[in-house]
Amino acid sequence: MNVIVLGGGVIGLTTAYYLSNKGFKVSIYDKSSILDSTSCRNAGYICPSMYVPLTLSLSMKNVFKWIFKRKYGVSLRPTLKNLRWLYKVYRYRDRVDFKTIDNFLHEVDYSLRDFSEIVKRLDDVEYRVEPAYEVYLVESDFREALEIYNSISYYKRNVSKADTGELDLTMLKPDVAGVIKHNKIHIVEPLKYIKSLSNALKSDG
């Protein structure tokens, strides 16, 4: 069976690689060079343990302020359809479906096992797994984050309250309200990963 993949970024190339290994004949189409995609310029972080409600990380007021201005990285046309979508996002901003989040995180964790196996088969890819830390300066924000993390089984295994002694917080003391440790943050160098994937797909035909 022949399959066409639209987009030669991380998602497109990884999908093509999966399909190619399953015996599909894959063709990739992108409007620009594969090595000139947005994926080559991102941070390369895969953070399944940091899937948190929008209100913990962004002010909804700022989101609405940024989204209609050209100078910011994200823009949205003020159409009726888009305004309805924004209203739904705003309306449900404080509703947290813990079961859905937990199921999603387990799916991501399962996918990352396959991802780590792919990386092992590729040449010249920088990939590592290490902890990351959330530092809170406001006590109420810290308590809210802990409450959410403690409500989800995935977080209970992969996230913990950290001792401030684990980090150099000299610049922030004595204003630190608390620190949360994420045990597994996956970090990959995007450009090298895409180059290696592209070369592997070309060699497979």
Rosetta silent file (secondary structure, phi, psi, omega in degrees, C-alpha in Angstrom):
SEQUENCE: MNVIVLGGGVIGLTTAYYLSNKGFKVSIYDKSSILDSTSCRNAGYICPSMYVPLTLSLSMKNVFKWIFKRKYGVSLRPTLKNLRWLYKVYRYRDRVDFKTIDNFLHEVDYSLRDFSEIVKRLDDVEYRVEPAYEVYLVESDFREALEIYNSISYYKRNVSKADTGELDLTMLKPDVAGVIKHNKIHIVEPLKYIKSLSNALKSDG
SCORE:     score description
SCORE:     0.000 S_00000001
   1 L     0.000  137.777  177.168    0.000    0.000    0.000 S_00000001
   2 E   -94.838  136.727 -179.137    1.220    3.505   -0.845 S_00000001
   3 E  -128.202  135.418  174.713    0.881    6.248    1.771 S_00000001
   4 E  -104.887  127.582  176.576    1.349   10.005    1.375 S_00000001
   5 E  -109.552  123.696  179.149    2.502   11.958    4.443 S_00000001
   6 E   -94.656  117.574 -179.848    1.974   15.717    4.338 S_00000001
   7 L   107.257  124.437 -177.915    4.645   17.619    6.262 S_00000001
   8 L  -108.425   33.752  175.614    8.288   16.762    6.814 S_00000001
   9 L   -88.412 -162.303 -178.159    8.659   17.867   10.413 S_00000001
  10 H   -57.951  -47.512 -176.878    9.100   15.676   13.482 S_00000001
  11 H   -66.933  -46.203 -178.931    5.549   14.285   13.373 S_00000001
  12 H   -62.276  -47.289 -178.189    5.518   13.696    9.611 S_00000001
  13 H   -68.469  -39.206  178.706    8.921   11.999    9.448 S_00000001
  14 H   -64.971  -41.866  176.730    8.305    9.884   12.547 S_00000001
  15 H   -60.980  -44.737  178.996    4.956    8.755   11.131 S_00000001
  16 H   -61.673  -38.691  179.835    6.629    7.929    7.817 S_00000001
  17 H   -65.714  -44.626  176.213    9.326    5.953    9.634 S_00000001
  18 H   -56.520  -50.070 -176.469    6.733    3.928   11.568 S_00000001
  19 H   -64.625  -41.137  179.337    4.808    3.170    8.377 S_00000001
  20 H   -60.832  -40.523  179.074    7.936    2.298    6.409 S_00000001
  21 H   -69.244  -19.778  177.580    8.956   -0.219    9.071 S_00000001
  22 L   -89.801    2.078  176.146    5.485   -1.775    8.794 S_00000001
  23 L    98.983    3.839  179.496    6.010   -2.377    5.076 S_00000001
  24 L   -81.874  148.438  172.605    4.186    0.622    3.597 S_00000001
  25 E   -89.232  115.975 -169.893    5.579    2.555    0.636 S_00000001
  26 E  -114.035  135.730  171.907    5.739    6.138    1.902 S_00000001
  27 E  -120.731  134.034 -178.214    6.035    9.464    0.066 S_00000001
  28 E  -111.761  131.031  178.506    6.573   12.700    2.024 S_00000001
  29 E  -121.767  132.152  176.356    5.467   16.096    0.727 S_00000001
  30 L  -142.296  144.256 -176.852    6.399   19.444    2.257 S_00000001
  31 L   -72.023  -14.791  178.355    6.080   22.944    0.831 S_00000001
  32 L  -133.381 -175.444  178.028    9.661   23.742    1.888 S_00000001
  33 L   -64.353  141.229 -179.871   12.900   21.924    2.596 S_00000001
  34 H   -59.753  -36.077 -177.873   12.574   19.206    5.237 S_00000001
  35 H   -85.534   11.054  178.907   15.558   20.634    7.097 S_00000001
  36 H  -120.414   23.336 -175.521   13.977   24.101    7.114 S_00000001
  37 L   -86.691  167.113  177.079   10.845   23.199    9.071 S_00000001
  38 H   -59.409  -35.254 -177.843    9.557   24.624   12.346 S_00000001
  39 H   -57.819  -30.452 -178.084   10.478   21.345   14.053 S_00000001
  40 H   -71.654  -11.335 -173.976   14.176   22.070   13.498 S_00000001
  41 H  -116.308    8.123  179.586   13.918   25.200   15.630 S_00000001
  42 L   -89.675  178.667 -173.748   11.999   24.040   18.684 S_00000001
  43 L   -74.892  -19.925  179.755   13.397   23.179   22.097 S_00000001
  44 L    77.385   21.512  179.380   13.192   19.417   21.564 S_00000001
  45 E   -93.532  134.089  170.241   11.442   18.777   24.896 S_00000001
  46 E  -117.573  108.067 -169.677    8.939   15.949   25.289 S_00000001
  47 L  -119.609   74.459 -179.303    7.276   16.532   28.640 S_00000001
  48 H   -63.616  -24.868 -177.779    4.462   14.030   29.288 S_00000001
  49 H   -85.066    1.345 -178.134    4.495   14.818   32.988 S_00000001
  50 H  -116.524   30.424  176.314    3.818   18.504   32.386 S_00000001
  51 L   -85.981   92.119 -173.399    0.415   18.213   30.723 S_00000001
  52 L  -121.711  159.442  178.161   -1.389   20.616   33.018 S_00000001
  53 L   -56.366  148.217 -175.984   -4.507   22.796   32.726 S_00000001
  54 H   -56.673  -35.195 -174.301   -4.028   26.050   30.832 S_00000001
  55 H   -68.595  -17.696  178.544   -4.776   28.213   33.845 S_00000001
  56 H   -77.297  -24.654 -172.626   -1.697   26.974   35.701 S_00000001
  57 H  -115.513  -22.520 -176.752    0.724   28.232   33.062 S_00000001
  58 L  -134.934  142.758  172.542   -0.930   31.083   31.165 S_00000001
  59 L   -80.525  123.710  179.830   -3.127   34.009   32.006 S_00000001
  60 H   -59.236  -31.091  179.196   -6.247   33.776   29.844 S_00000001
  61 H   -62.128  -42.946  179.790   -6.252   37.552   29.720 S_00000001
  62 H   -69.228  -36.371  178.327   -2.823   37.559   28.071 S_00000001
  63 H   -57.761  -48.390 -179.053   -3.807   34.801   25.647 S_00000001
  64 H   -67.431  -28.896  179.147   -6.684   36.900   24.335 S_00000001
  65 H   -73.505  -40.720 -176.292   -4.433   39.959   24.186 S_00000001
  66 H   -73.956  -37.111 -163.046   -1.666   38.195   22.227 S_00000001
  67 L   -69.357  -17.122  179.263   -3.711   36.170   19.795 S_00000001
  68 L  -107.524   13.585  179.981   -4.991   39.104   17.719 S_00000001
  69 L  -115.261  133.048 -174.885   -1.662   40.952   17.434 S_00000001
  70 L   -65.074  -30.876 -172.263    0.761   40.319   14.588 S_00000001
  71 L   -72.539  -14.098  178.832    3.940   40.873   16.612 S_00000001
  72 L   -91.519  161.619 -173.344    3.344   37.786   18.776 S_00000001
  73 L   -67.998  -23.672 -179.138    4.160   34.238   17.692 S_00000001
  74 L  -117.749  131.184  178.403    0.550   33.038   17.573 S_00000001
  75 L  -134.061  157.816 -176.782   -2.162   34.826   15.649 S_00000001
  76 L  -145.459  133.239  176.702   -5.793   34.133   14.888 S_00000001
  77 L   -70.263  135.846 -178.331   -8.205   35.672   12.415 S_00000001
  78 L   -78.721   58.049  177.175  -11.157   37.295   14.216 S_00000001
  79 L   -88.235  164.187 -179.899  -13.784   35.205   12.401 S_00000001
  80 H   -60.909  -41.194  179.912  -17.040   34.061   13.991 S_00000001
  81 H   -61.211  -45.933 -179.517  -15.838   30.445   13.981 S_00000001
  82 H   -68.329  -36.382  177.677  -12.583   31.326   15.745 S_00000001
  83 H   -65.503  -37.499  175.965  -14.345   33.557   18.258 S_00000001
  84 H   -63.676  -41.485  179.038  -16.682   30.695   19.146 S_00000001
  85 H   -62.518  -43.998  178.542  -13.671   28.425   19.646 S_00000001
  86 H   -61.714  -39.277  179.245  -12.004   30.987   21.921 S_00000001
  87 H   -62.742  -40.469  178.673  -15.196   31.307   23.935 S_00000001
  88 H   -64.602  -41.790  177.444  -15.264   27.522   24.475 S_00000001
  89 H   -59.737  -45.629 -179.683  -11.617   27.559   25.593 S_00000001
  90 H   -64.789  -41.298 -176.456  -12.389   30.355   28.050 S_00000001
  91 H   -64.754  -37.371 -175.507  -15.570   28.689   29.287 S_00000001
  92 L  -100.833   14.853 -173.367  -13.886   25.377   30.078 S_00000001
  93 L   -62.298  -28.648 -176.450  -10.580   26.794   31.335 S_00000001
  94 L  -101.682    4.022 -178.484  -11.187   25.716   34.949 S_00000001
  95 L   -95.300  120.953 -177.688  -12.674   22.289   34.237 S_00000001
  96 L  -115.816  117.512  176.632  -10.213   19.462   34.716 S_00000001
  97 L   -96.044   93.844 -173.832  -11.128   15.938   33.586 S_00000001
  98 H   -61.220  -37.120 -179.161   -8.585   13.928   35.557 S_00000001
  99 H   -64.507  -43.751  178.778   -9.515   10.604   33.934 S_00000001
 100 H   -62.841  -43.855  178.658   -9.020   11.979   30.419 S_00000001
 101 H   -61.424  -44.380 -178.774   -5.678   13.526   31.386 S_00000001
 102 H   -62.476  -45.436  178.458   -4.528   10.278   32.991 S_00000001
 103 H   -61.146  -41.860  179.431   -5.489    8.209   29.926 S_00000001
 104 H   -61.619  -45.470 -178.058   -3.724   10.684   27.658 S_00000001
 105 H   -64.057  -38.184  177.715   -0.524   10.570   29.708 S_00000001
 106 H   -65.608  -37.080  177.017   -0.436    6.774   29.681 S_00000001
 107 H   -65.064  -43.031  178.585   -0.795    6.827   25.879 S_00000001
 108 H   -62.478  -43.964 -179.840    2.061    9.330   25.604 S_00000001
 109 H   -61.275  -40.867  178.181    4.221    7.234   27.920 S_00000001
 110 H   -63.836  -42.706  179.556    3.544    4.140   25.809 S_00000001
 111 H   -64.291  -35.271 -178.968    4.468    6.031   22.619 S_00000001
 112 H   -66.300  -26.860  175.455    7.710    7.249   24.183 S_00000001
 113 H   -64.112  -43.666  176.308    8.858    3.661   24.633 S_00000001
 114 H   -65.473  -39.161 -179.532    8.624    3.192   20.869 S_00000001
 115 H   -61.307  -43.227 -179.852   10.261    6.579   20.328 S_00000001
 116 H   -64.343  -31.793  177.123   13.285    5.628   22.435 S_00000001
 117 H   -70.496  -37.945  176.758   13.661    2.445   20.364 S_00000001
 118 H   -61.086  -46.679 -177.917   13.594    4.477   17.139 S_00000001
 119 H   -59.353  -37.937  179.985   16.311    6.789   18.448 S_00000001
 120 H   -62.814  -29.824 -177.427   18.538    3.806   19.263 S_00000001
 121 H   -86.346  -10.915 -178.098   18.372    2.677   15.626 S_00000001
 122 L   -93.513  157.646  179.276   19.265    6.101   14.195 S_00000001
 123 L   -94.874  141.874  171.074   22.739    7.569   13.711 S_00000001
 124 L    54.902   54.660  175.799   24.012   10.714   15.413 S_00000001
 125 L  -118.696  127.751  176.140   20.964   11.634   17.505 S_00000001
 126 L   -88.475  114.671 -177.238   21.303   13.454   20.825 S_00000001
 127 E  -144.784  133.121  178.874   18.668   12.029   23.155 S_00000001
 128 E  -151.237  159.853  176.507   18.531   11.848   26.925 S_00000001
 129 E  -122.131  126.497 -177.645   16.068   11.474   29.786 S_00000001
 130 E  -151.105  166.383  179.662   16.547   13.595   32.897 S_00000001
 131 E   -76.744  158.960  173.432   14.545   15.298   35.651 S_00000001
 132 E  -136.758  159.554 -173.606   13.098   18.791   35.414 S_00000001
 133 E  -128.723  139.795  170.402   11.844   21.130   38.104 S_00000001
 134 E  -104.232  123.615  179.164    8.947   23.554   38.489 S_00000001
 135 E  -107.209  125.237 -178.437    9.756   26.383   40.885 S_00000001
 136 E  -110.219  133.424  177.582    6.802   28.237   42.431 S_00000001
 137 L  -100.949  -13.655 -179.073    7.056   31.654   44.020 S_00000001
 138 L  -113.526  124.457 -175.003    3.385   31.857   45.010 S_00000001
 139 H   -59.562  -42.199 -177.977    2.123   29.471   47.704 S_00000001
 140 H   -64.790  -37.808  177.059   -1.408   29.204   46.288 S_00000001
 141 H   -65.736  -39.904  179.179   -0.075   28.238   42.831 S_00000001
 142 H   -63.524  -45.396  179.631    2.174   25.614   44.415 S_00000001
 143 H   -64.885  -39.243  179.628   -0.710   24.085   46.394 S_00000001
 144 H   -63.841  -42.487  179.029   -2.961   24.079   43.312 S_00000001
 145 H   -63.976  -44.341  178.796   -0.323   22.260   41.257 S_00000001
 146 H   -61.404  -40.099 -179.894    0.224   19.649   43.986 S_00000001
 147 H   -61.711  -42.759  179.319   -3.518   19.078   44.269 S_00000001
 148 H   -67.900  -46.843 -179.392   -3.796   18.389   40.546 S_00000001
 149 H   -60.716  -38.539 -178.795   -0.726   16.153   40.422 S_00000001
 150 L   -73.966  -10.395 -179.421   -1.959   14.131   43.411 S_00000001
 151 L   -92.396   -4.102 -174.505   -5.302   13.555   41.674 S_00000001
 152 L  -125.056  126.203 -172.945   -3.789   11.721   38.687 S_00000001
 153 H   -60.986  -37.496 -179.798   -2.185    8.284   38.956 S_00000001
 154 H   -60.958  -43.277 -179.662    0.461    8.966   36.293 S_00000001
 155 H   -64.787  -35.832 -177.964    1.680   12.012   38.176 S_00000001
 156 H   -59.886  -30.318 -179.556    1.854   10.102   41.457 S_00000001
 157 H   -88.995  -25.637 -170.681    4.526    7.868   39.930 S_00000001
 158 H  -116.743   -4.689 -178.630    6.439   10.486   37.954 S_00000001
 159 E  -130.953  140.357 -179.928    6.098   13.737   39.896 S_00000001
 160 E  -147.943  157.284  174.097    7.098   14.539   43.455 S_00000001
 161 E   -71.839  129.236 -174.638    7.558   17.441   45.810 S_00000001
 162 E  -104.494  153.000  173.616   11.259   18.296   45.769 S_00000001
 163 L   -77.486  132.081 -179.275   13.594   19.570   48.435 S_00000001
 164 H   -61.304  -16.373  178.295   14.754   23.075   47.550 S_00000001
 165 H   -70.059  -14.355  179.596   18.265   21.866   48.359 S_00000001
 166 H   -73.331  -16.487 -176.371   18.321   19.919   45.073 S_00000001
 167 L  -126.263  156.847  173.327   18.620   23.164   43.101 S_00000001
 168 L   -87.172   98.417 -177.017   20.661   26.334   43.242 S_00000001
 169 L  -109.167   27.842 -176.249   17.917   28.815   44.063 S_00000001
 170 L   -54.770  -40.155 -176.928   20.201   31.527   45.392 S_00000001
 171 L   -69.923  -22.083 -174.663   18.743   34.143   43.063 S_00000001
 172 L  -102.708  -24.644 -178.092   15.174   33.390   44.185 S_00000001
 173 L   -62.425  145.810    3.055   15.497   32.798   47.921 S_00000001
 174 L   -94.305   24.242 -171.626   13.712   33.481   50.204 S_00000001
 175 L   -86.543    1.053 -176.985   10.779   33.850   47.802 S_00000001
 176 L   -76.827  121.532  178.656   10.478   30.173   46.780 S_00000001
 177 L   -85.414  -29.014  179.990    7.138   28.703   47.880 S_00000001
 178 E   175.042  163.095 -179.408    7.915   25.194   46.660 S_00000001
 179 E  -130.849  135.204  176.214    9.520   22.993   44.007 S_00000001
 180 E  -114.947  131.617 -177.724    7.992   20.109   42.056 S_00000001
 181 E  -103.191  128.459  173.297   10.249   17.511   40.435 S_00000001
 182 E  -101.368  118.340 -171.751    9.356   15.759   37.172 S_00000001
 183 E   -70.335  -31.647 -173.523   11.329   12.517   37.033 S_00000001
 184 E  -130.996  100.571  170.707   11.286   11.939   33.279 S_00000001
 185 E  -112.869  125.061 -177.421   11.702   14.719   30.729 S_00000001
 186 E   -93.849  127.399 -176.620   12.747   13.473   27.292 S_00000001
 187 E  -124.430  126.493  179.047   15.101   15.769   25.400 S_00000001
 188 E  -131.088  144.544  176.750   16.104   15.326   21.758 S_00000001
 189 L   -82.416  107.969 -168.682   18.132   17.590   19.464 S_00000001
 190 H   -58.025  -45.634 -175.736   15.497   18.266   16.749 S_00000001
 191 H   -63.682  -43.959  179.101   17.740   19.023   13.758 S_00000001
 192 H   -66.156  -37.691  179.024   19.905   15.936   14.239 S_00000001
 193 H   -63.596  -45.937 -179.363   16.830   13.783   14.792 S_00000001
 194 H   -65.893  -41.602  177.130   15.186   15.023   11.588 S_00000001
 195 H   -59.750  -45.921 -178.624   18.407   14.605    9.578 S_00000001
 196 H   -65.406  -42.097  177.373   18.840   11.045   10.833 S_00000001
 197 H   -61.938  -44.945 -179.503   15.200   10.166   10.159 S_00000001
 198 H   -60.496  -45.074  179.220   15.416   11.640    6.669 S_00000001
 199 H   -64.009  -40.247  179.936   18.587    9.677    5.879 S_00000001
 200 H   -64.690  -40.140  179.626   17.077    6.454    7.244 S_00000001
 201 H   -68.344  -38.292  178.347   13.956    6.880    5.109 S_00000001
 202 H   -65.253  -40.776 -179.639   16.022    7.613    1.994 S_00000001
 203 H   -67.720  -26.433  177.403   18.144    4.507    2.546 S_00000001
 204 L   -81.816   -6.571  179.687   14.967    2.441    2.872 S_00000001
 205 L    90.770    0.000    0.000   13.808    3.767   -0.485 S_00000001
